[in-house]
Amino acid sequence: MADELQALLDRIDEEGLKKAEAKQSALLTQAQKEADAIIADAREQAAKIISEARQEAELLQQKSEQALRQASRDVLLEVRAALTERVQQAVGELLRHSLDAKDLGSIVARLCTAYLQNQGTENNIEVLLGAEQFSALEAAVKAQLAAELQKNCVLTPAKEISGGFKLVFSGQNVLYDFTDQALAEAIALHVSPRIAGIITDQN
């Protein structure tokens, strides 16, 4: 009887141990699955964060490069404009001081003579001269312009002219601007492409 009881107890212990081991194995398996899922999710999240960070970094780099290129273009445009303005000012000063009243009067007289002889004296020319030099220029023009043509050549002072002159052909409603400012702008416009080339080469 005692042997049978002991055998029963041993069997109960063995079955309990097997159940405990099975339960422990199931728990370990479940824990491993959960751990694997957590690791996989963490890896996925990490990969997503890294990908987003790379995209943001690339976008930031692109924006930085675009901003740098735009800033470079702005600087070049500012330098070009400043150089063109300085060239225009320098040319204007040169034109103002290179011709005295006598030389300028001679040019005006020859232009008026050529036009009136070609077109006839039925047309008039108005010559706009700088107000500050008007007296000297008027005397210089009349001294070199034939008397019969002077009545068709009207000399008028203009405050806006600092140097040079403007020709107005009244019969044709045409104006030619030979002021120092207009000539300086024309020369600067011609020089601007060369300035741009120099800046580009240096950059």
PDB file of N, CA and C in Angstrom, residues 82-186:
ATOM      1  N   ALA A  82      27.144  98.409 -59.550  1.00  0.00           N
ATOM      2  CA  ALA A  82      28.021  99.433 -58.973  1.00  0.00           C
ATOM      3  C   ALA A  82      29.134  99.814 -59.946  1.00  0.00           C
ATOM      4  N   LEU A  83      29.726  98.801 -60.599  1.00  0.00           N
ATOM      5  CA  LEU A  83      30.800  99.086 -61.555  1.00  0.00           C
ATOM      6  C   LEU A  83      30.266  99.850 -62.763  1.00  0.00           C
ATOM      7  N   THR A  84      29.086  99.445 -63.242  1.00  0.00           N
ATOM      8  CA  THR A  84      28.488 100.146 -64.383  1.00  0.00           C
ATOM      9  C   THR A  84      28.207 101.600 -64.035  1.00  0.00           C
ATOM     10  N   GLU A  85      27.711 101.825 -62.826  1.00  0.00           N
ATOM     11  CA  GLU A  85      27.429 103.201 -62.396  1.00  0.00           C
ATOM     12  C   GLU A  85      28.714 104.017 -62.310  1.00  0.00           C
ATOM     13  N   ARG A  86      29.770 103.396 -61.794  1.00  0.00           N
ATOM     14  CA  ARG A  86      31.048 104.117 -61.694  1.00  0.00           C
ATOM     15  C   ARG A  86      31.620 104.420 -63.070  1.00  0.00           C
ATOM     16  N   VAL A  87      31.488 103.456 -63.989  1.00  0.00           N
ATOM     17  CA  VAL A  87      31.943 103.700 -65.361  1.00  0.00           C
ATOM     18  C   VAL A  87      31.151 104.848 -65.971  1.00  0.00           C
ATOM     19  N   GLN A  88      29.843 104.823 -65.752  1.00  0.00           N
ATOM     20  CA  GLN A  88      28.989 105.881 -66.304  1.00  0.00           C
ATOM     21  C   GLN A  88      29.376 107.242 -65.736  1.00  0.00           C
ATOM     22  N   GLN A  89      29.629 107.303 -64.438  1.00  0.00           N
ATOM     23  CA  GLN A  89      30.030 108.568 -63.819  1.00  0.00           C
ATOM     24  C   GLN A  89      31.379 109.037 -64.350  1.00  0.00           C
ATOM     25  N   ALA A  90      32.314 108.090 -64.476  1.00  0.00           N
ATOM     26  CA  ALA A  90      33.646 108.453 -64.960  1.00  0.00           C
ATOM     27  C   ALA A  90      33.595 108.954 -66.397  1.00  0.00           C
ATOM     28  N   VAL A  91      32.810 108.261 -67.228  1.00  0.00           N
ATOM     29  CA  VAL A  91      32.682 108.684 -68.629  1.00  0.00           C
ATOM     30  C   VAL A  91      32.004 110.043 -68.709  1.00  0.00           C
ATOM     31  N   GLY A  92      30.983 110.242 -67.870  1.00  0.00           N
ATOM     32  CA  GLY A  92      30.297 111.532 -67.861  1.00  0.00           C
ATOM     33  C   GLY A  92      31.230 112.665 -67.490  1.00  0.00           C
ATOM     34  N   GLU A  93      32.055 112.446 -66.467  1.00  0.00           N
ATOM     35  CA  GLU A  93      33.029 113.466 -66.069  1.00  0.00           C
ATOM     36  C   GLU A  93      34.037 113.720 -67.187  1.00  0.00           C
ATOM     37  N   LEU A  94      34.468 112.651 -67.822  1.00  0.00           N
ATOM     38  CA  LEU A  94      35.436 112.793 -68.912  1.00  0.00           C
ATOM     39  C   LEU A  94      34.842 113.594 -70.064  1.00  0.00           C
ATOM     40  N   LEU A  95      33.600 113.284 -70.406  1.00  0.00           N
ATOM     41  CA  LEU A  95      32.955 114.005 -71.506  1.00  0.00           C
ATOM     42  C   LEU A  95      32.744 115.476 -71.162  1.00  0.00           C
ATOM     43  N   ARG A  96      32.404 115.746 -69.906  1.00  0.00           N
ATOM     44  CA  ARG A  96      32.169 117.137 -69.510  1.00  0.00           C
ATOM     45  C   ARG A  96      33.434 117.973 -69.589  1.00  0.00           C
ATOM     46  N   HIS A  97      34.555 117.357 -69.270  1.00  0.00           N
ATOM     47  CA  HIS A  97      35.801 118.122 -69.191  1.00  0.00           C
ATOM     48  C   HIS A  97      36.675 117.994 -70.440  1.00  0.00           C
ATOM     49  N   SER A  98      36.297 117.113 -71.353  1.00  0.00           N
ATOM     50  CA  SER A  98      37.145 116.923 -72.536  1.00  0.00           C
ATOM     51  C   SER A  98      36.868 117.949 -73.624  1.00  0.00           C
ATOM     52  N   LEU A  99      35.670 118.533 -73.619  1.00  0.00           N
ATOM     53  CA  LEU A  99      35.311 119.523 -74.639  1.00  0.00           C
ATOM     54  C   LEU A  99      35.029 120.861 -73.975  1.00  0.00           C
ATOM     55  N   ASP A 100      35.728 121.901 -74.432  1.00  0.00           N
ATOM     56  CA  ASP A 100      35.420 123.234 -73.917  1.00  0.00           C
ATOM     57  C   ASP A 100      34.298 123.844 -74.753  1.00  0.00           C
ATOM     58  N   ALA A 101      33.886 125.042 -74.393  1.00  0.00           N
ATOM     59  CA  ALA A 101      32.765 125.694 -75.076  1.00  0.00           C
ATOM     60  C   ALA A 101      33.044 125.889 -76.559  1.00  0.00           C
ATOM     61  N   LYS A 102      34.277 126.217 -76.902  1.00  0.00           N
ATOM     62  CA  LYS A 102      34.617 126.453 -78.304  1.00  0.00           C
ATOM     63  C   LYS A 102      34.475 125.174 -79.122  1.00  0.00           C
ATOM     64  N   ASP A 103      35.030 124.065 -78.611  1.00  0.00           N
ATOM     65  CA  ASP A 103      34.951 122.793 -79.340  1.00  0.00           C
ATOM     66  C   ASP A 103      33.505 122.312 -79.454  1.00  0.00           C
ATOM     67  N   LEU A 104      32.771 122.412 -78.353  1.00  0.00           N
ATOM     68  CA  LEU A 104      31.381 121.976 -78.373  1.00  0.00           C
ATOM     69  C   LEU A 104      30.552 122.853 -79.303  1.00  0.00           C
ATOM     70  N   GLY A 105      30.823 124.159 -79.290  1.00  0.00           N
ATOM     71  CA  GLY A 105      30.125 125.067 -80.195  1.00  0.00           C
ATOM     72  C   GLY A 105      30.406 124.745 -81.644  1.00  0.00           C
ATOM     73  N   SER A 106      31.645 124.343 -81.933  1.00  0.00           N
ATOM     74  CA  SER A 106      32.019 123.972 -83.295  1.00  0.00           C
ATOM     75  C   SER A 106      31.253 122.740 -83.756  1.00  0.00           C
ATOM     76  N   ILE A 107      31.108 121.757 -82.863  1.00  0.00           N
ATOM     77  CA  ILE A 107      30.368 120.539 -83.208  1.00  0.00           C
ATOM     78  C   ILE A 107      28.907 120.863 -83.499  1.00  0.00           C
ATOM     79  N   VAL A 108      28.301 121.671 -82.639  1.00  0.00           N
ATOM     80  CA  VAL A 108      26.897 122.048 -82.828  1.00  0.00           C
ATOM     81  C   VAL A 108      26.720 122.807 -84.131  1.00  0.00           C
ATOM     82  N   ALA A 109      27.617 123.743 -84.413  1.00  0.00           N
ATOM     83  CA  ALA A 109      27.521 124.552 -85.637  1.00  0.00           C
ATOM     84  C   ALA A 109      27.631 123.680 -86.878  1.00  0.00           C
ATOM     85  N   ARG A 110      28.531 122.709 -86.868  1.00  0.00           N
ATOM     86  CA  ARG A 110      28.700 121.837 -88.033  1.00  0.00           C
ATOM     87  C   ARG A 110      27.479 120.937 -88.239  1.00  0.00           C
ATOM     88  N   LEU A 111      26.918 120.434 -87.134  1.00  0.00           N
ATOM     89  CA  LEU A 111      25.715 119.603 -87.256  1.00  0.00           C
ATOM     90  C   LEU A 111      24.546 120.414 -87.808  1.00  0.00           C
ATOM     91  N   CYS A 112      24.368 121.614 -87.295  1.00  0.00           N
ATOM     92  CA  CYS A 112      23.276 122.472 -87.778  1.00  0.00           C
ATOM     93  C   CYS A 112      23.474 122.836 -89.246  1.00  0.00           C
ATOM     94  N   THR A 113      24.695 123.159 -89.606  1.00  0.00           N
ATOM     95  CA  THR A 113      24.989 123.527 -90.996  1.00  0.00           C
ATOM     96  C   THR A 113      24.701 122.364 -91.934  1.00  0.00           C
ATOM     97  N   ALA A 114      25.173 121.179 -91.576  1.00  0.00           N
ATOM     98  CA  ALA A 114      24.976 120.006 -92.425  1.00  0.00           C
ATOM     99  C   ALA A 114      23.494 119.700 -92.588  1.00  0.00           C
ATOM    100  N   TYR A 115      22.737 119.780 -91.517  1.00  0.00           N
ATOM    101  CA  TYR A 115      21.312 119.469 -91.591  1.00  0.00           C
ATOM    102  C   TYR A 115      20.570 120.502 -92.426  1.00  0.00           C
ATOM    103  N   LEU A 116      20.802 121.780 -92.162  1.00  0.00           N
ATOM    104  CA  LEU A 116      20.059 122.828 -92.871  1.00  0.00           C
ATOM    105  C   LEU A 116      20.416 122.870 -94.349  1.00  0.00           C
ATOM    106  N   GLN A 117      21.671 122.606 -94.678  1.00  0.00           N
ATOM    107  CA  GLN A 117      22.064 122.588 -96.091  1.00  0.00           C
ATOM    108  C   GLN A 117      21.457 121.393 -96.813  1.00  0.00           C
ATOM    109  N   ASN A 118      21.260 120.318 -96.078  1.00  0.00           N
ATOM    110  CA  ASN A 118      20.713 119.105 -96.688  1.00  0.00           C
ATOM    111  C   ASN A 118      19.188 119.139 -96.758  1.00  0.00           C
ATOM    112  N   GLN A 119      18.548 119.628 -95.704  1.00  0.00           N
ATOM    113  CA  GLN A 119      17.089 119.602 -95.618  1.00  0.00           C
ATOM    114  C   GLN A 119      16.436 120.902 -96.091  1.00  0.00           C
ATOM    115  N   GLY A 120      17.217 121.954 -96.141  1.00  0.00           N
ATOM    116  CA  GLY A 120      16.645 123.241 -96.547  1.00  0.00           C
ATOM    117  C   GLY A 120      16.321 124.104 -95.350  1.00  0.00           C
ATOM    118  N   THR A 121      16.265 125.384 -95.576  1.00  0.00           N
ATOM    119  CA  THR A 121      16.070 126.323 -94.470  1.00  0.00           C
ATOM    120  C   THR A 121      14.612 126.487 -94.063  1.00  0.00           C
ATOM    121  N   GLU A 122      13.719 125.686 -94.668  1.00  0.00           N
ATOM    122  CA  GLU A 122      12.326 125.780 -94.236  1.00  0.00           C
ATOM    123  C   GLU A 122      12.111 125.073 -92.898  1.00  0.00           C
ATOM    124  N   ASN A 123      13.073 124.232 -92.511  1.00  0.00           N
ATOM    125  CA  ASN A 123      12.994 123.547 -91.228  1.00  0.00           C
ATOM    126  C   ASN A 123      13.876 124.250 -90.207  1.00  0.00           C
ATOM    127  N   ASN A 124      13.462 124.193 -88.970  1.00  0.00           N
ATOM    128  CA  ASN A 124      14.230 124.809 -87.895  1.00  0.00           C
ATOM    129  C   ASN A 124      14.830 123.742 -86.989  1.00  0.00           C
ATOM    130  N   ILE A 125      15.933 124.110 -86.373  1.00  0.00           N
ATOM    131  CA  ILE A 125      16.580 123.248 -85.393  1.00  0.00           C
ATOM    132  C   ILE A 125      16.604 123.990 -84.066  1.00  0.00           C
ATOM    133  N   GLU A 126      16.202 123.292 -83.021  1.00  0.00           N
ATOM    134  CA  GLU A 126      16.348 123.853 -81.676  1.00  0.00           C
ATOM    135  C   GLU A 126      17.477 123.102 -80.985  1.00  0.00           C
ATOM    136  N   VAL A 127      18.418 123.861 -80.467  1.00  0.00           N
ATOM    137  CA  VAL A 127      19.561 123.271 -79.769  1.00  0.00           C
ATOM    138  C   VAL A 127      19.423 123.586 -78.289  1.00  0.00           C
ATOM    139  N   LEU A 128      19.286 122.535 -77.480  1.00  0.00           N
ATOM    140  CA  LEU A 128      19.194 122.705 -76.026  1.00  0.00           C
ATOM    141  C   LEU A 128      20.592 122.596 -75.437  1.00  0.00           C
ATOM    142  N   LEU A 129      21.005 123.645 -74.740  1.00  0.00           N
ATOM    143  CA  LEU A 129      22.347 123.713 -74.172  1.00  0.00           C
ATOM    144  C   LEU A 129      22.262 123.841 -72.655  1.00  0.00           C
ATOM    145  N   GLY A 130      23.325 123.417 -71.972  1.00  0.00           N
ATOM    146  CA  GLY A 130      23.372 123.542 -70.523  1.00  0.00           C
ATOM    147  C   GLY A 130      23.248 124.991 -70.088  1.00  0.00           C
ATOM    148  N   ALA A 131      22.424 125.228 -69.059  1.00  0.00           N
ATOM    149  CA  ALA A 131      22.157 126.596 -68.624  1.00  0.00           C
ATOM    150  C   ALA A 131      23.409 127.282 -68.087  1.00  0.00           C
ATOM    151  N   GLU A 132      24.268 126.537 -67.399  1.00  0.00           N
ATOM    152  CA  GLU A 132      25.449 127.143 -66.789  1.00  0.00           C
ATOM    153  C   GLU A 132      26.442 127.633 -67.840  1.00  0.00           C
ATOM    154  N   GLN A 133      26.546 126.937 -68.949  1.00  0.00           N
ATOM    155  CA  GLN A 133      27.495 127.307 -70.004  1.00  0.00           C
ATOM    156  C   GLN A 133      26.805 127.961 -71.194  1.00  0.00           C
ATOM    157  N   PHE A 134      25.550 128.317 -71.026  1.00  0.00           N
ATOM    158  CA  PHE A 134      24.781 128.755 -72.187  1.00  0.00           C
ATOM    159  C   PHE A 134      25.403 129.957 -72.893  1.00  0.00           C
ATOM    160  N   SER A 135      25.796 130.962 -72.151  1.00  0.00           N
ATOM    161  CA  SER A 135      26.327 132.186 -72.774  1.00  0.00           C
ATOM    162  C   SER A 135      27.561 131.880 -73.608  1.00  0.00           C
ATOM    163  N   ALA A 136      28.486 131.110 -73.039  1.00  0.00           N
ATOM    164  CA  ALA A 136      29.717 130.782 -73.757  1.00  0.00           C
ATOM    165  C   ALA A 136      29.422 129.911 -74.969  1.00  0.00           C
ATOM    166  N   LEU A 137      28.520 128.937 -74.810  1.00  0.00           N
ATOM    167  CA  LEU A 137      28.187 128.046 -75.923  1.00  0.00           C
ATOM    168  C   LEU A 137      27.432 128.791 -77.020  1.00  0.00           C
ATOM    169  N   GLU A 138      26.527 129.670 -76.632  1.00  0.00           N
ATOM    170  CA  GLU A 138      25.783 130.446 -77.619  1.00  0.00           C
ATOM    171  C   GLU A 138      26.730 131.286 -78.467  1.00  0.00           C
ATOM    172  N   ALA A 139      27.675 131.930 -77.812  1.00  0.00           N
ATOM    173  CA  ALA A 139      28.640 132.750 -78.542  1.00  0.00           C
ATOM    174  C   ALA A 139      29.491 131.894 -79.466  1.00  0.00           C
ATOM    175  N   ALA A 140      29.895 130.694 -78.987  1.00  0.00           N
ATOM    176  CA  ALA A 140      30.739 129.814 -79.792  1.00  0.00           C
ATOM    177  C   ALA A 140      29.992 129.301 -81.012  1.00  0.00           C
ATOM    178  N   VAL A 141      28.716 128.938 -80.838  1.00  0.00           N
ATOM    179  CA  VAL A 141      27.924 128.433 -81.967  1.00  0.00           C
ATOM    180  C   VAL A 141      27.709 129.534 -82.998  1.00  0.00           C
ATOM    181  N   LYS A 142      27.291 130.710 -82.556  1.00  0.00           N
ATOM    182  CA  LYS A 142      27.009 131.802 -83.490  1.00  0.00           C
ATOM    183  C   LYS A 142      28.267 132.279 -84.207  1.00  0.00           C
ATOM    184  N   ALA A 143      29.397 132.135 -83.546  1.00  0.00           N
ATOM    185  CA  ALA A 143      30.642 132.562 -84.178  1.00  0.00           C
ATOM    186  C   ALA A 143      31.014 131.656 -85.344  1.00  0.00           C
ATOM    187  N   GLN A 144      30.539 130.421 -85.337  1.00  0.00           N
ATOM    188  CA  GLN A 144      30.932 129.463 -86.372  1.00  0.00           C
ATOM    189  C   GLN A 144      29.771 129.069 -87.287  1.00  0.00           C
ATOM    190  N   LEU A 145      28.603 129.625 -87.040  1.00  0.00           N
ATOM    191  CA  LEU A 145      27.437 129.300 -87.858  1.00  0.00           C
ATOM    192  C   LEU A 145      27.155 130.464 -88.802  1.00  0.00           C
ATOM    193  N   ALA A 146      26.963 130.137 -90.071  1.00  0.00           N
ATOM    194  CA  ALA A 146      26.719 131.183 -91.072  1.00  0.00           C
ATOM    195  C   ALA A 146      25.508 132.020 -90.680  1.00  0.00           C
ATOM    196  N   ALA A 147      25.588 133.302 -90.983  1.00  0.00           N
ATOM    197  CA  ALA A 147      24.532 134.243 -90.577  1.00  0.00           C
ATOM    198  C   ALA A 147      23.178 133.850 -91.135  1.00  0.00           C
ATOM    199  N   GLU A 148      23.148 133.361 -92.385  1.00  0.00           N
ATOM    200  CA  GLU A 148      21.856 133.025 -92.991  1.00  0.00           C
ATOM    201  C   GLU A 148      21.225 131.782 -92.367  1.00  0.00           C
ATOM    202  N   LEU A 149      22.038 131.016 -91.634  1.00  0.00           N
ATOM    203  CA  LEU A 149      21.500 129.807 -91.004  1.00  0.00           C
ATOM    204  C   LEU A 149      21.112 130.038 -89.548  1.00  0.00           C
ATOM    205  N   GLN A 150      21.588 131.134 -88.986  1.00  0.00           N
ATOM    206  CA  GLN A 150      21.347 131.367 -87.560  1.00  0.00           C
ATOM    207  C   GLN A 150      19.865 131.537 -87.244  1.00  0.00           C
ATOM    208  N   LYS A 151      19.116 132.095 -88.212  1.00  0.00           N
ATOM    209  CA  LYS A 151      17.686 132.299 -87.950  1.00  0.00           C
ATOM    210  C   LYS A 151      16.922 130.985 -87.886  1.00  0.00           C
ATOM    211  N   ASN A 152      17.505 129.926 -88.449  1.00  0.00           N
ATOM    212  CA  ASN A 152      16.866 128.610 -88.414  1.00  0.00           C
ATOM    213  C   ASN A 152      17.412 127.732 -87.289  1.00  0.00           C
ATOM    214  N   CYS A 153      18.314 128.283 -86.521  1.00  0.00           N
ATOM    215  CA  CYS A 153      18.931 127.517 -85.428  1.00  0.00           C
ATOM    216  C   CYS A 153      18.658 128.256 -84.116  1.00  0.00           C
ATOM    217  N   VAL A 154      17.736 127.721 -83.339  1.00  0.00           N
ATOM    218  CA  VAL A 154      17.331 128.358 -82.084  1.00  0.00           C
ATOM    219  C   VAL A 154      18.084 127.708 -80.927  1.00  0.00           C
ATOM    220  N   LEU A 155      18.782 128.550 -80.174  1.00  0.00           N
ATOM    221  CA  LEU A 155      19.544 128.057 -79.023  1.00  0.00           C
ATOM    222  C   LEU A 155      18.745 128.326 -77.754  1.00  0.00           C
ATOM    223  N   THR A 156      18.560 127.274 -76.945  1.00  0.00           N
ATOM    224  CA  THR A 156      17.726 127.384 -75.740  1.00  0.00           C
ATOM    225  C   THR A 156      18.461 126.796 -74.537  1.00  0.00           C
ATOM    226  N   PRO A 157      18.498 127.521 -73.409  1.00  0.00           N
ATOM    227  CA  PRO A 157      19.126 126.957 -72.205  1.00  0.00           C
ATOM    228  C   PRO A 157      18.223 125.913 -71.550  1.00  0.00           C
ATOM    229  N   ALA A 158      18.827 124.876 -71.020  1.00  0.00           N
ATOM    230  CA  ALA A 158      18.075 123.808 -70.342  1.00  0.00           C
ATOM    231  C   ALA A 158      18.779 123.463 -69.033  1.00  0.00           C
ATOM    232  N   LYS A 159      18.080 123.629 -67.918  1.00  0.00           N
ATOM    233  CA  LYS A 159      18.693 123.402 -66.607  1.00  0.00           C
ATOM    234  C   LYS A 159      19.078 121.939 -66.389  1.00  0.00           C
ATOM    235  N   GLU A 160      18.346 121.031 -67.022  1.00  0.00           N
ATOM    236  CA  GLU A 160      18.617 119.612 -66.771  1.00  0.00           C
ATOM    237  C   GLU A 160      19.877 119.108 -67.466  1.00  0.00           C
ATOM    238  N   ILE A 161      20.448 119.917 -68.350  1.00  0.00           N
ATOM    239  CA  ILE A 161      21.649 119.507 -69.087  1.00  0.00           C
ATOM    240  C   ILE A 161      22.882 120.031 -68.357  1.00  0.00           C
ATOM    241  N   SER A 162      23.739 119.115 -67.932  1.00  0.00           N
ATOM    242  CA  SER A 162      24.979 119.514 -67.254  1.00  0.00           C
ATOM    243  C   SER A 162      26.144 119.592 -68.223  1.00  0.00           C
ATOM    244  N   GLY A 163      26.023 118.942 -69.351  1.00  0.00           N
ATOM    245  CA  GLY A 163      27.069 118.956 -70.365  1.00  0.00           C
ATOM    246  C   GLY A 163      26.543 118.378 -71.659  1.00  0.00           C
ATOM    247  N   GLY A 164      27.137 118.767 -72.781  1.00  0.00           N
ATOM    248  CA  GLY A 164      26.658 118.289 -74.065  1.00  0.00           C
ATOM    249  C   GLY A 164      25.470 119.102 -74.541  1.00  0.00           C
ATOM    250  N   PHE A 165      24.644 118.497 -75.398  1.00  0.00           N
ATOM    251  CA  PHE A 165      23.516 119.229 -75.970  1.00  0.00           C
ATOM    252  C   PHE A 165      22.473 118.252 -76.505  1.00  0.00           C
ATOM    253  N   LYS A 166      21.303 118.809 -76.834  1.00  0.00           N
ATOM    254  CA  LYS A 166      20.239 118.054 -77.492  1.00  0.00           C
ATOM    255  C   LYS A 166      19.817 118.804 -78.746  1.00  0.00           C
ATOM    256  N   LEU A 167      19.545 118.042 -79.803  1.00  0.00           N
ATOM    257  CA  LEU A 167      19.062 118.629 -81.052  1.00  0.00           C
ATOM    258  C   LEU A 167      17.604 118.234 -81.253  1.00  0.00           C
ATOM    259  N   VAL A 168      16.762 119.231 -81.501  1.00  0.00           N
ATOM    260  CA  VAL A 168      15.348 118.981 -81.758  1.00  0.00           C
ATOM    261  C   VAL A 168      15.030 119.469 -83.165  1.00  0.00           C
ATOM    262  N   PHE A 169      14.645 118.543 -84.050  1.00  0.00           N
ATOM    263  CA  PHE A 169      14.274 118.898 -85.422  1.00  0.00           C
ATOM    264  C   PHE A 169      12.765 119.103 -85.443  1.00  0.00           C
ATOM    265  N   SER A 170      12.355 120.353 -85.402  1.00  0.00           N
ATOM    266  CA  SER A 170      10.938 120.682 -85.239  1.00  0.00           C
ATOM    267  C   SER A 170      10.085 120.165 -86.387  1.00  0.00           C
ATOM    268  N   GLY A 171      10.626 120.172 -87.604  1.00  0.00           N
ATOM    269  CA  GLY A 171       9.838 119.721 -88.742  1.00  0.00           C
ATOM    270  C   GLY A 171       9.564 118.233 -88.723  1.00  0.00           C
ATOM    271  N   GLN A 172      10.403 117.478 -88.027  1.00  0.00           N
ATOM    272  CA  GLN A 172      10.252 116.019 -88.006  1.00  0.00           C
ATOM    273  C   GLN A 172       9.878 115.483 -86.624  1.00  0.00           C
ATOM    274  N   ASN A 173       9.796 116.388 -85.643  1.00  0.00           N
ATOM    275  CA  ASN A 173       9.510 115.974 -84.265  1.00  0.00           C
ATOM    276  C   ASN A 173      10.488 114.896 -83.795  1.00  0.00           C
ATOM    277  N   VAL A 174      11.751 115.129 -84.083  1.00  0.00           N
ATOM    278  CA  VAL A 174      12.805 114.182 -83.722  1.00  0.00           C
ATOM    279  C   VAL A 174      13.773 114.868 -82.772  1.00  0.00           C
ATOM    280  N   LEU A 175      14.207 114.133 -81.760  1.00  0.00           N
ATOM    281  CA  LEU A 175      15.179 114.664 -80.803  1.00  0.00           C
ATOM    282  C   LEU A 175      16.380 113.729 -80.738  1.00  0.00           C
ATOM    283  N   TYR A 176      17.565 114.311 -80.809  1.00  0.00           N
ATOM    284  CA  TYR A 176      18.808 113.553 -80.641  1.00  0.00           C
ATOM    285  C   TYR A 176      19.485 114.042 -79.370  1.00  0.00           C
ATOM    286  N   ASP A 177      19.790 113.094 -78.500  1.00  0.00           N
ATOM    287  CA  ASP A 177      20.363 113.426 -77.192  1.00  0.00           C
ATOM    288  C   ASP A 177      21.875 113.196 -77.218  1.00  0.00           C
ATOM    289  N   PHE A 178      22.627 114.290 -77.161  1.00  0.00           N
ATOM    290  CA  PHE A 178      24.086 114.213 -77.109  1.00  0.00           C
ATOM    291  C   PHE A 178      24.605 114.772 -75.788  1.00  0.00           C
ATOM    292  N   THR A 179      23.787 114.690 -74.749  1.00  0.00           N
ATOM    293  CA  THR A 179      24.245 115.166 -73.448  1.00  0.00           C
ATOM    294  C   THR A 179      25.278 114.197 -72.883  1.00  0.00           C
ATOM    295  N   ASP A 180      26.060 114.694 -71.931  1.00  0.00           N
ATOM    296  CA  ASP A 180      27.077 113.835 -71.330  1.00  0.00           C
ATOM    297  C   ASP A 180      26.439 112.628 -70.649  1.00  0.00           C
ATOM    298  N   GLN A 181      25.260 112.814 -70.065  1.00  0.00           N
ATOM    299  CA  GLN A 181      24.581 111.707 -69.394  1.00  0.00           C
ATOM    300  C   GLN A 181      24.161 110.623 -70.388  1.00  0.00           C
ATOM    301  N   ALA A 182      23.566 111.038 -71.508  1.00  0.00           N
ATOM    302  CA  ALA A 182      23.120 110.064 -72.512  1.00  0.00           C
ATOM    303  C   ALA A 182      24.301 109.323 -73.124  1.00  0.00           C
ATOM    304  N   LEU A 183      25.370 110.054 -73.434  1.00  0.00           N
ATOM    305  CA  LEU A 183      26.551 109.412 -74.014  1.00  0.00           C
ATOM    306  C   LEU A 183      27.207 108.479 -73.007  1.00  0.00           C
ATOM    307  N   ALA A 184      27.248 108.903 -71.741  1.00  0.00           N
ATOM    308  CA  ALA A 184      27.834 108.049 -70.704  1.00  0.00           C
ATOM    309  C   ALA A 184      27.028 106.766 -70.543  1.00  0.00           C
ATOM    310  N   GLU A 185      25.694 106.871 -70.591  1.00  0.00           N
ATOM    311  CA  GLU A 185      24.846 105.677 -70.485  1.00  0.00           C
ATOM    312  C   GLU A 185      25.072 104.742 -71.669  1.00  0.00           C
ATOM    313  N   ALA A 186      25.213 105.313 -72.853  1.00  0.00           N
ATOM    314  CA  ALA A 186      25.437 104.490 -74.048  1.00  0.00           C
ATOM    315  C   ALA A 186      26.772 103.767 -73.965  1.00  0.00           C
TER     316      ALA A 186
END
